[in-house]
Each structure stands twice: as structure tokens, then as C-alpha cells.
XYZ file of C-alpha atoms in Angstrom:
188
model
C -28.562 46.744 29.008
C -31.835 48.549 29.828
C -33.881 47.248 26.099
C -37.362 48.353 27.883
C -38.108 51.804 29.607
C -41.707 51.298 31.602
C -44.570 53.849 30.963
C -43.986 57.285 33.697
C -41.317 55.647 34.263
C -39.370 58.966 35.003
C -42.101 61.430 34.708
C -42.200 64.796 36.419
C -37.914 64.169 37.364
C -37.214 67.795 36.704
C -33.652 67.454 37.738
C -33.149 64.590 34.880
C -30.897 66.578 32.150
C -29.130 63.925 30.036
C -30.783 60.474 28.869
C -28.498 57.722 26.804
C -30.744 55.485 25.166
C -28.441 53.504 23.154
C -28.856 50.051 24.030
C -32.855 50.931 24.819
C -35.498 49.740 22.063
C -38.442 50.665 23.961
C -39.523 53.723 25.689
C -43.238 53.589 27.388
C -45.871 56.120 27.472
C -45.037 59.277 29.306
C -41.569 57.864 30.438
C -39.978 61.158 30.308
C -43.197 63.595 30.613
C -42.823 66.721 32.286
C -38.795 66.326 32.224
C -38.285 70.015 32.393
C -34.520 69.665 32.439
C -33.894 67.495 30.129
C -31.534 69.129 27.374
C -30.011 65.413 25.334
C -31.809 62.560 24.967
C -29.556 59.648 22.944
C -32.399 57.605 20.629
C -29.851 55.428 18.010
C -31.902 52.159 18.733
C -35.502 53.163 19.557
C -37.691 52.142 16.472
C -40.962 53.737 18.390
C -41.518 56.492 20.391
C -44.681 56.430 22.451
C -47.649 58.442 23.645
C -46.857 61.452 25.342
C -42.824 59.955 25.623
C -41.649 63.480 26.277
C -44.433 66.031 26.184
C -43.369 69.064 28.220
C -40.011 68.541 27.712
C -39.200 72.234 27.379
C -35.641 72.358 27.825
C -35.250 69.521 25.054
C -33.635 71.074 21.863
C -32.768 68.790 19.135
C -33.930 64.986 18.718
C -32.623 62.864 16.222
C -32.065 59.403 15.397
C -32.221 56.623 12.155
C -33.917 53.913 14.131
C -37.636 55.476 14.938
C -40.207 54.659 12.560
C -43.272 55.484 14.539
C -43.998 58.723 16.757
C -47.162 58.182 18.749
C -49.926 61.227 20.215
C -48.552 63.571 21.854
C -44.830 62.479 22.115
C -43.080 65.850 21.664
C -46.100 67.779 22.483
C -45.252 71.334 24.581
C -41.670 70.817 24.123
C -41.205 74.575 23.439
C -37.047 74.437 23.576
C -36.928 71.804 20.387
C -35.271 73.569 17.778
C -34.381 70.477 14.866
C -36.336 67.229 14.733
C -34.394 64.605 12.500
C -36.318 61.262 11.936
C -35.648 60.825 8.163
C -36.794 56.678 8.458
C -39.770 57.715 10.352
C -42.690 56.640 7.936
C -45.811 57.268 10.323
C -46.788 59.993 12.546
C -49.628 59.791 15.330
C -52.636 57.133 14.581
C -55.698 58.835 13.055
C -57.989 57.971 16.420
C -59.653 61.660 16.451
C -58.218 62.085 20.067
C -55.418 64.932 18.668
C -52.921 62.997 17.726
C -50.486 66.225 18.038
C -47.144 64.465 17.937
C -45.341 68.129 17.645
C -47.932 70.163 19.000
C -47.025 73.164 20.929
C -43.769 73.375 19.951
C -43.225 76.918 19.126
C -39.586 76.897 18.742
C -39.174 74.116 16.503
C -37.504 75.518 12.936
C -36.455 72.676 10.867
C -37.400 69.004 10.316
C -36.614 65.849 8.665
C -39.121 63.907 8.092
C -38.506 62.997 4.071
C -40.241 59.351 4.280
C -43.201 60.127 6.516
C -46.094 58.599 4.491
C -48.667 59.385 7.131
C -49.686 62.135 9.880
C -52.400 62.187 12.058
C -54.696 64.864 13.402
C -53.484 67.952 14.889
C -49.486 66.462 14.266
C -47.558 70.283 13.879
C -50.603 72.521 15.844
C -48.669 75.710 17.348
C -45.352 75.249 15.380
C -45.388 78.602 14.081
C -41.549 79.129 14.029
C -41.337 76.173 11.451
C -40.711 77.942 7.955
C -42.301 75.587 5.821
C -42.625 71.524 5.554
C -42.666 69.102 2.635
C -45.661 66.638 2.353
C -44.925 65.584 -1.066
C -44.730 61.864 0.290
C -47.470 61.810 2.584
C -50.418 59.463 1.711
C -52.558 60.108 4.289
C -52.956 63.194 6.831
C -55.365 64.083 9.251
C -57.398 66.725 10.837
C -56.409 70.272 11.461
C -52.797 69.454 11.372
C -51.588 72.746 11.135
C -53.573 75.122 12.768
C -52.212 78.443 13.823
C -49.725 78.173 11.401
C -49.373 82.089 10.126
C -49.000 83.145 6.238
C -45.320 83.513 6.444
C -45.061 79.032 6.356
C -45.039 76.750 3.274
C -46.782 73.960 3.112
C -45.379 72.010 -0.417
C -47.809 69.612 -0.983
C -48.278 66.677 -3.647
C -51.416 67.920 -5.874
C -51.333 70.135 -8.345
C -54.892 72.138 -6.852
C -57.387 72.104 -3.880
C -59.699 70.082 -6.459
C -57.298 67.198 -6.649
C -57.333 66.372 -3.102
C -55.324 62.977 -2.627
C -57.844 59.993 -1.330
C -55.953 59.449 2.329
C -56.241 63.071 3.102
C -58.513 65.120 5.291
C -60.876 67.536 3.488
C -59.992 69.910 6.573
C -56.670 68.902 6.814
C -55.365 72.672 6.334
C -58.208 74.517 8.687
C -57.434 76.802 10.479
C -53.745 77.407 8.586
C -53.180 80.909 6.964
C -49.815 78.855 5.572
C -48.891 79.548 2.043
C -49.938 76.245 0.311
C -47.248 75.645 -2.808
C -49.104 72.879 -4.918
C -46.766 70.330 -6.243
C -48.067 68.003 -9.603
C -46.100 65.019 -8.802
């Protein structure tokens, strides 16, 4: 049983196509970065996806896990083939350090995402996710800078406040900078 995979362990292994991590609880930074042949990954017991773990895995199409609680900087950045993400128990995405968290930055094929329990989203997290039709931020209490750059008027963002004058205190005032998406205001 392999409980931990170290930093950069399989980085650039372009012929790697499947990874079963059901007995693994920790995956190091950049462990599978640039594994362009990777199409399937089992994350059943992983609780944290570290920095750039799957960045550039362009053939990865779906990731899901009920155990993941935190997704760090650039974890799935530039995964252009990624279509579906389901981390319903995740609480935190990114780290608010101003370094461009971008956990899903450049995931241009992303069309479905379930982050229903996420309360914190870092800077630049969904930049360039232009295929994602909508996202619900109703449980988000802390939101970083420029989270939705390049979003278009065809996309929707549901927010937990009634107007631009009632921005939650944990939200960066430039959370939607360079974003043209429709903002759906709700009074939660």
C-alpha cells in the first residue's frame, strides 16, 4: 500500500494513462504534472491535492472524490480536456497568497463542477474556464482576486448578496475583474 507519493514523482510521464490512488492519502506537488497521456485517476482517499499535482494533464476528462477537502495552487491548471469536477466535500481552493492560485486556470473544456461545500476560493481560480456555463458561490465566504478572468456574457455567477453595494467582507473587491459573466444576485 502506497500512502504517499512524493513531489514530482511522475512529472512528465507522458505515457502514463491511468492512476489508482485509492489507498493513497497524500500526493506531493507536481507529482503528475505534464502527464499528457493521463485519462483516469482514482482519488478515493486523498484529502489534499497539492500545488500543480495534475497541471497540464490535457487528456484527463473527469476528477471526483468525496475525501478531498483542499485543492491547492494550480492543481488542475491547463487541464484543457477536463470536462467534469466533483469535489462536493472540498472546503478550500487555493491559498490567498497573491501568487496566482489558479487551481482550475485554463481548463477551457470544463462544463460541470460540483463544489457545493466550498467556502474559500483563491485568486485566479477559474480564469479561462470559458465552457463552464455557471457557478454557484452561495456558500463562499472568502473569495480572491480576479477569480473569473475571461468569462463571457454567456456564463452566469450566482452570488450570495443583493447588490454590488453589499459585498461580503471576505471577498476581494476585484473578485470579478476582467469578467463579463452575468452576475445573479441573491439575498442569502
